[in-house]
Short mmCIF file of C-alpha atoms in Angstrom, two decimals:
data_model
loop_
_atom_site.label_atom_id
_atom_site.label_comp_id
_atom_site.label_asym_id
_atom_site.label_seq_id
_atom_site.Cartn_x
_atom_site.Cartn_y
_atom_site.Cartn_z
CA UNK A 1 21.28 10.48 17.43
CA UNK A 2 23.81 9.70 19.33
CA UNK A 3 27.04 9.53 17.17
CA UNK A 4 28.39 6.56 19.32
CA UNK A 5 28.14 3.47 17.90
CA UNK A 6 25.57 0.69 19.85
CA UNK A 7 26.72 -2.31 17.81
CA UNK A 8 30.49 -3.14 18.19
CA UNK A 9 32.19 -4.15 14.63
CA UNK A 10 32.58 -7.72 14.49
CA UNK A 11 30.34 -8.32 17.01
CA UNK A 12 29.19 -12.06 16.90
CA UNK A 13 25.07 -10.99 16.91
CA UNK A 14 25.71 -9.54 13.55
CA UNK A 15 26.10 -13.08 12.31
CA UNK A 16 22.83 -13.97 13.05
CA UNK A 17 20.56 -15.12 10.01
CA UNK A 18 18.16 -12.14 10.57
CA UNK A 19 20.84 -9.21 10.79
CA UNK A 20 22.68 -10.62 8.25
CA UNK A 21 19.63 -9.96 5.75
CA UNK A 22 18.69 -7.04 7.66
CA UNK A 23 22.37 -5.84 6.51
CA UNK A 24 21.81 -7.25 2.55
CA UNK A 25 17.91 -5.26 2.75
CA UNK A 26 19.62 -1.93 4.21
CA UNK A 27 22.22 -2.33 1.27
CA UNK A 28 19.65 -2.97 -1.05
CA UNK A 29 17.79 0.03 -0.53
CA UNK A 30 20.61 2.72 -0.15
CA UNK A 31 20.12 4.06 -3.49
CA UNK A 32 22.65 6.75 -3.33
CA UNK A 33 25.63 4.51 -2.31
CA UNK A 34 25.94 5.87 1.15
CA UNK A 35 26.47 2.60 2.47
CA UNK A 36 29.32 1.41 -0.07
CA UNK A 37 32.24 1.88 2.07
CA UNK A 38 30.45 1.36 5.04
CA UNK A 39 30.67 -1.66 7.84
CA UNK A 40 28.20 -4.38 8.43
CA UNK A 41 28.06 -2.70 11.63
CA UNK A 42 27.82 0.56 10.76
CA UNK A 43 24.64 -0.06 8.34
CA UNK A 44 23.01 -1.64 10.95
CA UNK A 45 23.65 0.23 13.92
CA UNK A 46 20.71 3.24 13.30
CA UNK A 47 18.32 0.61 13.58
CA UNK A 48 19.23 -0.16 17.05
CA UNK A 49 17.68 2.60 19.19
CA UNK A 50 18.42 2.72 22.78
CA UNK A 51 16.51 4.47 24.90
CA UNK A 52 19.18 7.52 25.19
CA UNK A 53 19.25 7.70 21.87
CA UNK A 54 15.15 7.24 21.96
CA UNK A 55 15.01 10.48 24.26
CA UNK A 56 17.04 12.82 21.46
CA UNK A 57 14.35 11.88 18.64
CA UNK A 58 10.96 14.74 19.24
CA UNK A 59 8.22 12.61 20.48
CA UNK A 60 6.06 14.71 17.20
CA UNK A 61 8.05 14.49 13.83
CA UNK A 62 8.00 13.70 10.34
CA UNK A 63 10.11 10.75 9.17
CA UNK A 64 12.87 11.65 6.74
CA UNK A 65 13.50 9.42 3.61
CA UNK A 66 16.71 7.01 5.47
CA UNK A 67 14.39 6.31 8.35
CA UNK A 68 11.04 5.25 6.00
CA UNK A 69 14.39 3.19 3.76
CA UNK A 70 14.55 1.49 7.25
CA UNK A 71 11.31 0.42 7.78
CA UNK A 72 11.08 -0.71 4.16
CA UNK A 73 14.16 -2.93 4.52
CA UNK A 74 12.83 -4.43 7.75
CA UNK A 75 9.72 -5.48 6.21
CA UNK A 76 11.73 -6.56 2.56
CA UNK A 77 13.52 -8.63 5.01
CA UNK A 78 10.62 -10.44 6.81
CA UNK A 79 9.06 -10.64 3.43
CA UNK A 80 12.11 -12.52 2.28
CA UNK A 81 12.38 -15.05 4.84
CA UNK A 82 8.74 -15.72 5.15
CA UNK A 83 9.47 -16.73 1.34
CA UNK A 84 12.14 -18.88 2.28
CA UNK A 85 10.31 -20.83 4.91
CA UNK A 86 7.02 -20.98 3.24
CA UNK A 87 8.43 -21.58 -0.72
CA UNK A 88 5.68 -18.98 -1.96
CA UNK A 89 6.40 -15.52 -3.08
CA UNK A 90 6.11 -12.94 -0.43
CA UNK A 91 5.58 -9.27 -1.32
CA UNK A 92 5.53 -6.15 1.10
CA UNK A 93 3.37 -3.36 0.84
CA UNK A 94 4.07 -0.36 2.86
CA UNK A 95 1.72 2.77 2.83
CA UNK A 96 2.96 5.68 4.94
CA UNK A 97 1.17 9.16 5.16
CA UNK A 98 4.33 11.99 5.37
CA UNK A 99 3.39 12.55 9.20
CA UNK A 100 4.93 8.44 9.44
CA UNK A 101 1.21 6.83 10.05
CA UNK A 102 0.09 3.43 7.88
CA UNK A 103 0.60 0.25 7.45
CA UNK A 104 2.97 -2.68 6.40
CA UNK A 105 1.72 -5.60 4.97
CA UNK A 106 3.35 -8.38 3.67
CA UNK A 107 1.12 -10.34 0.72
CA UNK A 108 1.83 -13.87 0.61
CA UNK A 109 -0.60 -14.97 -2.85
CA UNK A 110 -4.13 -13.86 -2.04
CA UNK A 111 -3.70 -13.89 2.09
CA UNK A 112 -2.31 -11.28 4.43
CA UNK A 113 -0.02 -13.21 6.47
CA UNK A 114 1.27 -9.99 8.41
CA UNK A 115 -0.47 -6.57 8.85
CA UNK A 116 0.86 -3.89 11.10
CA UNK A 117 0.25 -0.33 12.01
CA UNK A 118 2.32 1.70 11.50
CA UNK A 119 2.81 4.77 13.41
CA UNK A 120 5.68 6.98 14.58
CA UNK A 121 7.83 5.60 12.25
CA UNK A 122 10.45 8.54 12.72
CA UNK A 123 11.18 7.12 15.85
CA UNK A 124 11.22 3.31 13.95
CA UNK A 125 14.08 0.80 15.78
CA UNK A 126 14.54 -1.47 18.35
CA UNK A 127 15.92 -1.07 22.07
CA UNK A 128 19.16 -4.02 21.39
CA UNK A 129 19.83 -6.04 18.09
CA UNK A 130 18.41 -9.14 20.26
CA UNK A 131 15.17 -7.23 20.62
CA UNK A 132 15.28 -6.72 16.78
CA UNK A 133 15.80 -10.25 16.04
CA UNK A 134 12.84 -11.27 18.90
CA UNK A 135 10.42 -8.99 17.10
CA UNK A 136 11.77 -10.17 13.74
CA UNK A 137 11.45 -13.98 14.72
CA UNK A 138 8.01 -13.62 16.56
CA UNK A 139 6.35 -12.11 13.11
CA UNK A 140 7.64 -13.94 10.82
CA UNK A 141 6.74 -17.45 12.96
CA UNK A 142 3.27 -15.79 13.33
CA UNK A 143 3.19 -14.92 8.96
CA UNK A 144 4.37 -18.46 8.25
CA UNK A 145 1.55 -20.27 10.60
CA UNK A 146 -1.20 -18.44 8.31
CA UNK A 147 0.22 -19.30 5.64
CA UNK A 148 0.59 -22.62 6.42
CA UNK A 149 -2.86 -22.78 8.03
CA UNK A 150 -4.27 -21.07 4.57
CA UNK A 151 -2.32 -22.41 1.86
CA UNK A 152 -4.85 -22.66 -0.77
CA UNK A 153 -5.47 -18.96 0.03
CA UNK A 154 -1.62 -18.60 -0.34
CA UNK A 155 -1.09 -20.12 -3.46
CA UNK A 156 -3.78 -18.28 -4.94
CA UNK B 1 -8.91 17.35 -21.61
CA UNK B 2 -11.63 18.44 -24.20
CA UNK B 3 -13.96 20.53 -22.57
CA UNK B 4 -16.98 19.47 -23.56
CA UNK B 5 -18.92 17.39 -20.95
CA UNK B 6 -19.93 13.77 -22.05
CA UNK B 7 -21.97 13.19 -19.50
CA UNK B 8 -25.54 14.83 -19.95
CA UNK B 9 -27.08 16.54 -16.68
CA UNK B 10 -29.78 14.40 -15.42
CA UNK B 11 -28.61 11.59 -17.64
CA UNK B 12 -30.34 8.03 -16.55
CA UNK B 13 -27.15 6.11 -16.30
CA UNK B 14 -26.50 8.83 -13.47
CA UNK B 15 -29.35 6.54 -11.57
CA UNK B 16 -27.18 3.30 -11.49
CA UNK B 17 -26.18 2.30 -7.87
CA UNK B 18 -22.37 1.85 -8.52
CA UNK B 19 -22.41 5.60 -10.40
CA UNK B 20 -24.36 6.94 -7.39
CA UNK B 21 -21.35 5.64 -5.30
CA UNK B 22 -18.39 6.78 -7.39
CA UNK B 23 -19.81 10.57 -7.10
CA UNK B 24 -20.04 9.81 -3.40
CA UNK B 25 -16.47 8.70 -3.01
CA UNK B 26 -15.16 11.35 -5.45
CA UNK B 27 -16.81 13.94 -3.38
CA UNK B 28 -15.14 12.82 -0.15
CA UNK B 29 -11.65 13.22 -1.75
CA UNK B 30 -11.94 16.61 -2.72
CA UNK B 31 -10.54 18.07 -0.03
CA UNK B 32 -10.42 21.60 -1.47
CA UNK B 33 -14.43 21.46 -1.90
CA UNK B 34 -13.99 21.89 -5.60
CA UNK B 35 -17.03 19.74 -6.42
CA UNK B 36 -19.17 21.73 -3.88
CA UNK B 37 -21.27 23.74 -6.59
CA UNK B 38 -20.74 21.12 -9.42
CA UNK B 39 -23.95 18.88 -10.36
CA UNK B 40 -23.04 15.05 -10.44
CA UNK B 41 -23.00 14.62 -14.29
CA UNK B 42 -20.08 17.41 -13.89
CA UNK B 43 -18.33 15.81 -11.06
CA UNK B 44 -18.10 12.05 -12.61
CA UNK B 45 -17.65 13.51 -15.98
CA UNK B 46 -13.79 13.31 -16.01
CA UNK B 47 -14.00 9.70 -15.25
CA UNK B 48 -15.09 9.12 -18.85
CA UNK B 49 -12.03 8.76 -20.88
CA UNK B 50 -13.93 8.83 -24.81
CA UNK B 51 -11.28 8.03 -27.80
CA UNK B 52 -11.11 11.60 -28.42
CA UNK B 53 -10.17 12.67 -24.69
CA UNK B 54 -7.51 9.75 -24.50
CA UNK B 55 -5.60 11.07 -27.51
CA UNK B 56 -5.42 14.20 -26.05
CA UNK B 57 -3.64 12.85 -22.98
CA UNK B 58 0.32 12.13 -23.53
CA UNK B 59 1.69 8.08 -23.54
CA UNK B 60 4.10 8.84 -21.04
CA UNK B 61 3.61 11.06 -17.99
CA UNK B 62 2.96 11.61 -14.07
CA UNK B 63 -0.47 11.49 -12.84
CA UNK B 64 -1.76 14.93 -11.20
CA UNK B 65 -3.20 14.81 -7.51
CA UNK B 66 -6.68 15.48 -9.31
CA UNK B 67 -6.17 11.84 -11.18
CA UNK B 68 -4.91 9.93 -8.56
CA UNK B 69 -7.81 10.89 -6.35
CA UNK B 70 -10.11 9.33 -8.89
CA UNK B 71 -8.62 6.27 -8.86
CA UNK B 72 -8.59 6.57 -4.70
CA UNK B 73 -12.31 7.06 -5.14
CA UNK B 74 -13.18 4.12 -7.75
CA UNK B 75 -11.25 1.66 -5.28
CA UNK B 76 -13.09 2.96 -2.45
CA UNK B 77 -16.60 2.67 -4.26
CA UNK B 78 -15.71 -0.77 -5.05
CA UNK B 79 -14.29 -1.57 -1.57
CA UNK B 80 -18.15 -0.21 -0.26
CA UNK B 81 -20.06 -2.04 -2.19
CA UNK B 82 -17.53 -5.53 -1.34
CA UNK B 83 -18.15 -4.32 2.09
CA UNK B 84 -22.22 -3.80 1.38
CA UNK B 85 -22.34 -7.68 -0.37
CA UNK B 86 -19.89 -9.44 2.16
CA UNK B 87 -21.08 -7.60 5.54
CA UNK B 88 -17.05 -7.63 6.24
CA UNK B 89 -15.52 -4.53 6.70
CA UNK B 90 -13.51 -3.87 2.76
CA UNK B 91 -10.00 -1.88 3.23
CA UNK B 92 -8.80 -0.40 -0.24
CA UNK B 93 -4.98 -0.17 -0.37
CA UNK B 94 -3.38 1.76 -3.14
CA UNK B 95 0.53 1.90 -3.73
CA UNK B 96 1.54 4.20 -6.40
CA UNK B 97 4.88 5.92 -7.49
CA UNK B 98 4.88 9.11 -8.72
CA UNK B 99 5.34 7.87 -12.16
CA UNK B 100 1.93 6.32 -12.16
CA UNK B 101 2.63 2.73 -11.50
CA UNK B 102 1.59 0.95 -8.90
CA UNK B 103 -0.97 -1.64 -7.31
CA UNK B 104 -4.40 -1.34 -6.27
CA UNK B 105 -5.71 -3.74 -3.54
CA UNK B 106 -8.96 -4.39 -1.56
CA UNK B 107 -8.53 -6.29 1.65
CA UNK B 108 -11.12 -8.31 3.51
CA UNK B 109 -9.88 -9.62 6.97
CA UNK B 110 -6.70 -11.46 5.65
CA UNK B 111 -7.97 -12.21 2.30
CA UNK B 112 -6.91 -10.22 -0.72
CA UNK B 113 -10.01 -9.92 -2.25
CA UNK B 114 -9.13 -7.86 -5.31
CA UNK B 115 -5.34 -7.08 -6.58
CA UNK B 116 -5.03 -4.85 -10.02
CA UNK B 117 -1.84 -3.76 -11.14
CA UNK B 118 -2.08 0.05 -12.05
CA UNK B 119 -0.12 1.31 -14.89
CA UNK B 120 -0.36 4.80 -16.76
CA UNK B 121 -2.52 6.24 -13.91
CA UNK B 122 -2.59 9.30 -15.67
CA UNK B 123 -4.69 7.87 -18.43
CA UNK B 124 -7.00 6.64 -15.74
CA UNK B 125 -10.65 6.56 -17.25
CA UNK B 126 -13.15 4.61 -18.80
CA UNK B 127 -14.80 5.01 -22.25
CA UNK B 128 -18.34 5.37 -20.95
CA UNK B 129 -20.24 5.13 -18.44
CA UNK B 130 -21.36 1.75 -19.22
CA UNK B 131 -17.94 0.87 -19.53
CA UNK B 132 -17.32 2.27 -16.13
CA UNK B 133 -20.25 0.26 -14.59
CA UNK B 134 -19.31 -2.91 -16.54
CA UNK B 135 -15.76 -2.85 -15.06
CA UNK B 136 -16.68 -2.38 -11.50
CA UNK B 137 -19.39 -4.68 -11.74
CA UNK B 138 -16.53 -7.58 -12.76
CA UNK B 139 -14.07 -6.05 -10.21
CA UNK B 140 -16.91 -6.36 -7.44
CA UNK B 141 -18.75 -9.96 -8.43
CA UNK B 142 -15.15 -11.67 -8.54
CA UNK B 143 -13.98 -10.24 -4.83
CA UNK B 144 -17.27 -11.07 -3.52
CA UNK B 145 -16.96 -14.43 -4.71
CA UNK B 146 -13.17 -14.84 -2.85
CA UNK B 147 -14.49 -13.74 -0.08
CA UNK B 148 -17.74 -16.16 -0.34
CA UNK B 149 -15.01 -18.76 -1.23
CA UNK B 150 -12.36 -18.07 1.74
CA UNK B 151 -14.79 -16.54 4.18
CA UNK B 152 -12.66 -17.79 7.28
CA UNK B 153 -9.62 -15.72 6.18
CA UNK B 154 -12.09 -13.17 5.13
CA UNK B 155 -13.64 -12.94 8.49
CA UNK B 156 -10.09 -13.17 10.35
#
């Protein structure tokens, strides 16, 4: 990945609630304390895969532990937001083969509120921070809608 | 594990539909072809953990690949039976840490028809073949009941 940062320090977009949540989640899965001395912008930066950055990643490859932890952080963040909006516990479940294929689900009670096939996880990322927010908000609102529609199952 | 077989060759219990399904599933996860020359009784035998066998397994331990494959076979078998009874595709999802803790789910549409916490997977097994059948039938009928009750979610 290119060494140049995409996200600027103190950039206004970092104040968006979902990006703030993402930063919390990324720090939460950082078991070795690598991010302890990093700024929020630096922690979030690898989630942004601009076209130039994407070109530098081979099409076929196995995801490393750090990339997988970012996928987990993303779904943990979604689960947190869904929980906040619905008031019911939301649990992320991620199943990945070592080749980076699999499935991500967010389970609320007995309801699968979100279900996504994961592919090419070694290239996980979003073109811009705005795209990350947009994708997350779409997923959250769809999940919340489902929970509202099938509240009885979500409360089981 | 003790070398003596618990399940006798040609034993009548092996004709039970769930045990037949278990044998199919065990053979299906046997990627190295170890079971190719084994009888059905021999394939199923390690699923039976009599008290004597259980005593031989340490209380704390990591499950090996073969044990994990048996857990998978069990939930694959349950999913197959649930699918057969409900006519809707049932997908097993198993998440295990290498210490043998985790969660097994069977998802039907957007419904979590079965959800079980897994513990001490290195000691996975059933005291008798009858107990295996009994446990499986309980899980299947609970899941089928849930699918019937929330058909709309199961069909999503």
